[in-house]
Amino acid sequence: MWNPESSRITGVIDFGGSCLGDPAYDFAGILSSYGRHFFDMCISLCPNDSELSDRANFYKSTFALQEALHGIENDDKQAFESGIKGFR
């Protein structure tokens, strides 16, 4: 969500994973999808940004394995191959 008056992001809507959890996981998605520059701009606005950043980087590092696991669990060879390719 964007507030044009203050030129600030005021929230992120993502109902696919709605639950209480670690905001670092959401930042990992930002890092993975939009890159380091945008991630750094966003994370710098948060308290404890270095701790949050460390956790976000960890979560991002698990995305490929999660995709491979999804492929195994759902008999999706393409998802498995996509997720595991960096580990071969």
GROMACS .gro file of N, CA and C in nm:
model
  264
    1MET      N    1   0.085  -0.116   0.000
    1MET     CA    2   0.000   0.000   0.000
    1MET      C    3   0.090   0.123   0.000
    2TRP      N    4   0.050   0.224  -0.072
    2TRP     CA    5   0.131   0.344  -0.090
    2TRP      C    6   0.054   0.466  -0.045
    3ASN      N    7   0.118   0.551   0.034
    3ASN     CA    8   0.058   0.677   0.076
    3ASN      C    9   0.121   0.787  -0.009
    4PRO      N   10   0.048   0.840  -0.107
    4PRO     CA   11   0.107   0.940  -0.196
    4PRO      C   12   0.136   1.072  -0.126
    5GLU      N   13   0.065   1.101  -0.018
    5GLU     CA   14   0.089   1.227   0.053
    5GLU      C   15   0.225   1.226   0.122
    6SER      N   16   0.262   1.112   0.182
    6SER     CA   17   0.390   1.105   0.250
    6SER      C   18   0.498   1.038   0.166
    7SER      N   19   0.461   0.988   0.048
    7SER     CA   20   0.552   0.914  -0.040
    7SER      C   21   0.618   0.799   0.034
    8ARG      N   22   0.535   0.724   0.108
    8ARG     CA   23   0.586   0.611   0.186
    8ARG      C   24   0.500   0.488   0.165
    9ILE      N   25   0.566   0.373   0.175
    9ILE     CA   26   0.492   0.247   0.178
    9ILE      C   27   0.430   0.238   0.317
   10THR      N   28   0.300   0.212   0.322
   10THR     CA   29   0.230   0.206   0.450
   10THR      C   30   0.188   0.064   0.487
   11GLY      N   31   0.204  -0.030   0.397
   11GLY     CA   32   0.171  -0.169   0.427
   11GLY      C   33   0.188  -0.256   0.305
   12VAL      N   34   0.191  -0.385   0.330
   12VAL     CA   35   0.203  -0.483   0.224
   12VAL      C   36   0.090  -0.584   0.242
   13ILE      N   37   0.014  -0.608   0.136
   13ILE     CA   38  -0.096  -0.703   0.142
   13ILE      C   39  -0.052  -0.831   0.071
   14ASP      N   40  -0.056  -0.939   0.144
   14ASP     CA   41  -0.022  -1.070   0.089
   14ASP      C   42  -0.100  -1.173   0.167
   15PHE      N   43  -0.221  -1.201   0.123
   15PHE     CA   44  -0.309  -1.290   0.198
   15PHE      C   45  -0.272  -1.436   0.182
   16GLY      N   46  -0.184  -1.469   0.089
   16GLY     CA   47  -0.148  -1.608   0.066
   16GLY      C   48  -0.083  -1.674   0.186
   17GLY      N   49  -0.014  -1.599   0.266
   17GLY     CA   50   0.054  -1.654   0.384
   17GLY      C   51   0.013  -1.581   0.509
   18SER      N   52  -0.113  -1.544   0.520
   18SER     CA   53  -0.159  -1.465   0.634
   18SER      C   54  -0.144  -1.541   0.765
   19CYS      N   55  -0.063  -1.487   0.852
   19CYS     CA   56  -0.044  -1.541   0.987
   19CYS      C   57   0.052  -1.450   1.061
   20LEU      N   58   0.057  -1.469   1.190
   20LEU     CA   59   0.158  -1.398   1.268
   20LEU      C   60   0.290  -1.469   1.245
   21GLY      N   61   0.393  -1.395   1.223
   21GLY     CA   62   0.522  -1.458   1.197
   21GLY      C   63   0.634  -1.356   1.198
   22ASP      N   64   0.745  -1.398   1.150
   22ASP     CA   65   0.864  -1.315   1.147
   22ASP      C   66   0.859  -1.223   1.026
   23PRO      N   67   0.863  -1.092   1.047
   23PRO     CA   68   0.861  -1.000   0.932
   23PRO      C   69   0.982  -1.017   0.841
   24ALA      N   70   1.086  -1.079   0.892
   24ALA     CA   71   1.204  -1.102   0.808
   24ALA      C   72   1.171  -1.191   0.689
   25TYR      N   73   1.073  -1.278   0.705
   25TYR     CA   74   1.033  -1.364   0.593
   25TYR      C   75   0.974  -1.279   0.480
   26ASP      N   76   0.896  -1.178   0.516
   26ASP     CA   77   0.841  -1.088   0.414
   26ASP      C   78   0.953  -1.009   0.346
   27PHE      N   79   1.051  -0.965   0.425
   27PHE     CA   80   1.163  -0.893   0.367
   27PHE      C   81   1.246  -0.983   0.276
   28ALA      N   82   1.252  -1.112   0.308
   28ALA     CA   83   1.322  -1.207   0.221
   28ALA      C   84   1.254  -1.212   0.084
   29GLY      N   85   1.122  -1.205   0.085
   29GLY     CA   86   1.048  -1.201  -0.041
   29GLY      C   87   1.077  -1.075  -0.121
   30ILE      N   88   1.088  -0.963  -0.050
   30ILE     CA   89   1.124  -0.837  -0.117
   30ILE      C   90   1.263  -0.849  -0.178
   31LEU      N   91   1.356  -0.902  -0.100
   31LEU     CA   92   1.494  -0.917  -0.149
   31LEU      C   93   1.498  -1.007  -0.272
   32SER      N   94   1.427  -1.117  -0.266
   32SER     CA   95   1.426  -1.214  -0.376
   32SER      C   96   1.359  -1.156  -0.501
   33SER      N   97   1.253  -1.082  -0.482
   33SER     CA   98   1.174  -1.032  -0.595
   33SER      C   99   1.224  -0.900  -0.653
   34TYR      N  100   1.270  -0.811  -0.567
   34TYR     CA  101   1.300  -0.675  -0.613
   34TYR      C  102   1.447  -0.635  -0.603
   35GLY      N  103   1.529  -0.720  -0.546
   35GLY     CA  104   1.672  -0.694  -0.544
   35GLY      C  105   1.722  -0.622  -0.421
   36ARG      N  106   1.854  -0.617  -0.413
   36ARG     CA  107   1.924  -0.565  -0.295
   36ARG      C  108   1.897  -0.417  -0.272
   37HIS      N  109   1.897  -0.337  -0.376
   37HIS     CA  110   1.882  -0.192  -0.359
   37HIS      C  111   1.748  -0.158  -0.294
   38PHE      N  112   1.639  -0.213  -0.347
   38PHE     CA  113   1.508  -0.185  -0.291
   38PHE      C  114   1.495  -0.243  -0.150
   39PHE      N  115   1.547  -0.363  -0.131
   39PHE     CA  116   1.548  -0.427   0.001
   39PHE      C  117   1.618  -0.337   0.102
   40ASP      N  118   1.736  -0.287   0.068
   40ASP     CA  119   1.812  -0.200   0.161
   40ASP      C  120   1.734  -0.073   0.193
   41MET      N  121   1.664  -0.017   0.095
   41MET     CA  122   1.583   0.103   0.122
   41MET      C  123   1.472   0.069   0.221
   42CYS      N  124   1.407  -0.044   0.203
   42CYS     CA  125   1.296  -0.083   0.292
   42CYS      C  126   1.345  -0.118   0.431
   43ILE      N  127   1.448  -0.198   0.440
   43ILE     CA  128   1.495  -0.248   0.569
   43ILE      C  129   1.552  -0.135   0.654
   44SER      N  130   1.606  -0.033   0.590
   44SER     CA  131   1.665   0.079   0.664
   44SER      C  132   1.560   0.157   0.744
   45LEU      N  133   1.434   0.138   0.711
   45LEU     CA  134   1.326   0.209   0.780
   45LEU      C  135   1.278   0.135   0.905
   46CYS      N  136   1.335   0.019   0.931
   46CYS     CA  137   1.290  -0.065   1.043
   46CYS      C  138   1.386  -0.059   1.161
   47PRO      N  139   1.330  -0.065   1.283
   47PRO     CA  140   1.419  -0.079   1.399
   47PRO      C  141   1.485  -0.217   1.393
   48ASN      N  142   1.604  -0.227   1.450
   48ASN     CA  143   1.680  -0.352   1.450
   48ASN      C  144   1.703  -0.404   1.308
   49ASP      N  145   1.731  -0.312   1.217
   49ASP     CA  146   1.742  -0.351   1.076
   49ASP      C  147   1.853  -0.451   1.049
   50SER      N  148   1.963  -0.449   1.124
   50SER     CA  149   2.070  -0.544   1.095
   50SER      C  150   2.028  -0.686   1.135
   51GLU      N  151   1.959  -0.702   1.247
   51GLU     CA  152   1.910  -0.835   1.286
   51GLU      C  153   1.804  -0.884   1.188
   52LEU      N  154   1.714  -0.796   1.149
   52LEU     CA  155   1.610  -0.829   1.053
   52LEU      C  156   1.672  -0.867   0.918
   53SER      N  157   1.773  -0.795   0.877
   53SER     CA  158   1.841  -0.821   0.751
   53SER      C  159   1.909  -0.958   0.753
   54ASP      N  160   1.974  -0.991   0.863
   54ASP     CA  161   2.041  -1.121   0.874
   54ASP      C  162   1.940  -1.235   0.859
   55ARG      N  163   1.826  -1.223   0.925
   55ARG     CA  164   1.724  -1.327   0.916
   55ARG      C  165   1.663  -1.332   0.777
   56ALA      N  166   1.642  -1.216   0.715
   56ALA     CA  167   1.586  -1.212   0.580
   56ALA      C  168   1.680  -1.282   0.481
   57ASN      N  169   1.808  -1.258   0.495
   57ASN     CA  170   1.905  -1.324   0.407
   57ASN      C  171   1.904  -1.475   0.427
   58PHE      N  172   1.890  -1.518   0.553
   58PHE     CA  173   1.880  -1.662   0.578
   58PHE      C  174   1.755  -1.720   0.511
   59TYR      N  175   1.641  -1.658   0.534
   59TYR     CA  176   1.517  -1.709   0.476
   59TYR      C  177   1.527  -1.716   0.324
   60LYS      N  178   1.584  -1.612   0.263
   60LYS     CA  179   1.599  -1.612   0.117
   60LYS      C  180   1.682  -1.731   0.072
   61SER      N  181   1.783  -1.766   0.152
   61SER     CA  182   1.869  -1.878   0.114
   61SER      C  183   1.795  -2.012   0.115
   62THR      N  184   1.677  -2.017   0.176
   62THR     CA  185   1.601  -2.143   0.182
   62THR      C  186   1.498  -2.154   0.070
   63PHE      N  187   1.475  -2.049  -0.006
   63PHE     CA  188   1.368  -2.049  -0.105
   63PHE      C  189   1.385  -2.158  -0.210
   64ALA      N  190   1.506  -2.179  -0.261
   64ALA     CA  191   1.526  -2.279  -0.364
   64ALA      C  192   1.497  -2.419  -0.310
   65LEU      N  193   1.542  -2.445  -0.187
   65LEU     CA  194   1.514  -2.577  -0.129
   65LEU      C  195   1.365  -2.595  -0.101
   66GLN      N  196   1.298  -2.489  -0.063
   66GLN     CA  197   1.153  -2.498  -0.044
   66GLN      C  198   1.083  -2.530  -0.176
   67GLU      N  199   1.133  -2.473  -0.284
   67GLU     CA  200   1.074  -2.502  -0.415
   67GLU      C  201   1.098  -2.649  -0.452
   68ALA      N  202   1.220  -2.698  -0.425
   68ALA     CA  203   1.249  -2.838  -0.453
   68ALA      C  204   1.160  -2.930  -0.370
   69LEU      N  205   1.143  -2.898  -0.242
   69LEU     CA  206   1.057  -2.977  -0.156
   69LEU      C  207   0.912  -2.975  -0.205
   70HIS      N  208   0.867  -2.858  -0.248
   70HIS     CA  209   0.732  -2.848  -0.306
   70HIS      C  210   0.720  -2.942  -0.425
   71GLY      N  211   0.823  -2.946  -0.507
   71GLY     CA  212   0.821  -3.034  -0.623
   71GLY      C  213   0.810  -3.180  -0.584
   72ILE      N  214   0.881  -3.220  -0.480
   72ILE     CA  215   0.874  -3.359  -0.432
   72ILE      C  216   0.735  -3.390  -0.377
   73GLU      N  217   0.686  -3.301  -0.293
   73GLU     CA  218   0.557  -3.324  -0.226
   73GLU      C  219   0.439  -3.324  -0.324
   74ASN      N  220   0.453  -3.253  -0.435
   74ASN     CA  221   0.342  -3.238  -0.529
   74ASN      C  222   0.368  -3.304  -0.663
   75ASP      N  223   0.470  -3.390  -0.666
   75ASP     CA  224   0.504  -3.461  -0.789
   75ASP      C  225   0.517  -3.365  -0.907
   76ASP      N  226   0.589  -3.254  -0.881
   76ASP     CA  227   0.610  -3.150  -0.982
   76ASP      C  228   0.758  -3.147  -1.016
   77LYS      N  229   0.794  -3.221  -1.119
   77LYS     CA  230   0.935  -3.235  -1.157
   77LYS      C  231   0.997  -3.100  -1.193
   78GLN      N  232   0.921  -3.014  -1.259
   78GLN     CA  233   0.974  -2.884  -1.299
   78GLN      C  234   1.009  -2.800  -1.176
   79ALA      N  235   0.921  -2.797  -1.075
   79ALA     CA  236   0.951  -2.721  -0.953
   79ALA      C  237   1.072  -2.780  -0.882
   80PHE      N  238   1.078  -2.913  -0.876
   80PHE     CA  239   1.194  -2.976  -0.812
   80PHE      C  240   1.323  -2.939  -0.884
   81GLU      N  241   1.325  -2.952  -1.015
   81GLU     CA  242   1.447  -2.922  -1.091
   81GLU      C  243   1.485  -2.775  -1.079
   82SER      N  244   1.387  -2.687  -1.080
   82SER     CA  245   1.415  -2.545  -1.065
   82SER      C  246   1.477  -2.515  -0.930
   83GLY      N  247   1.425  -2.578  -0.826
   83GLY     CA  248   1.476  -2.553  -0.691
   83GLY      C  249   1.611  -2.614  -0.664
   84ILE      N  250   1.636  -2.731  -0.721
   84ILE     CA  251   1.758  -2.806  -0.688
   84ILE      C  252   1.877  -2.772  -0.779
   85LYS      N  253   1.851  -2.703  -0.889
   85LYS     CA  254   1.957  -2.684  -0.990
   85LYS      C  255   2.082  -2.615  -0.935
   86GLY      N  256   2.065  -2.523  -0.839
   86GLY     CA  257   2.182  -2.455  -0.785
   86GLY      C  258   2.264  -2.540  -0.690
   87PHE      N  259   2.215  -2.658  -0.656
   87PHE     CA  260   2.284  -2.746  -0.563
   87PHE      C  261   2.350  -2.865  -0.634
   88ARG      N  262   2.335  -2.871  -0.765
   88ARG     CA  263   2.394  -2.982  -0.842
   88ARG      C  264   2.535  -2.950  -0.885
   0.00000   0.00000   0.00000
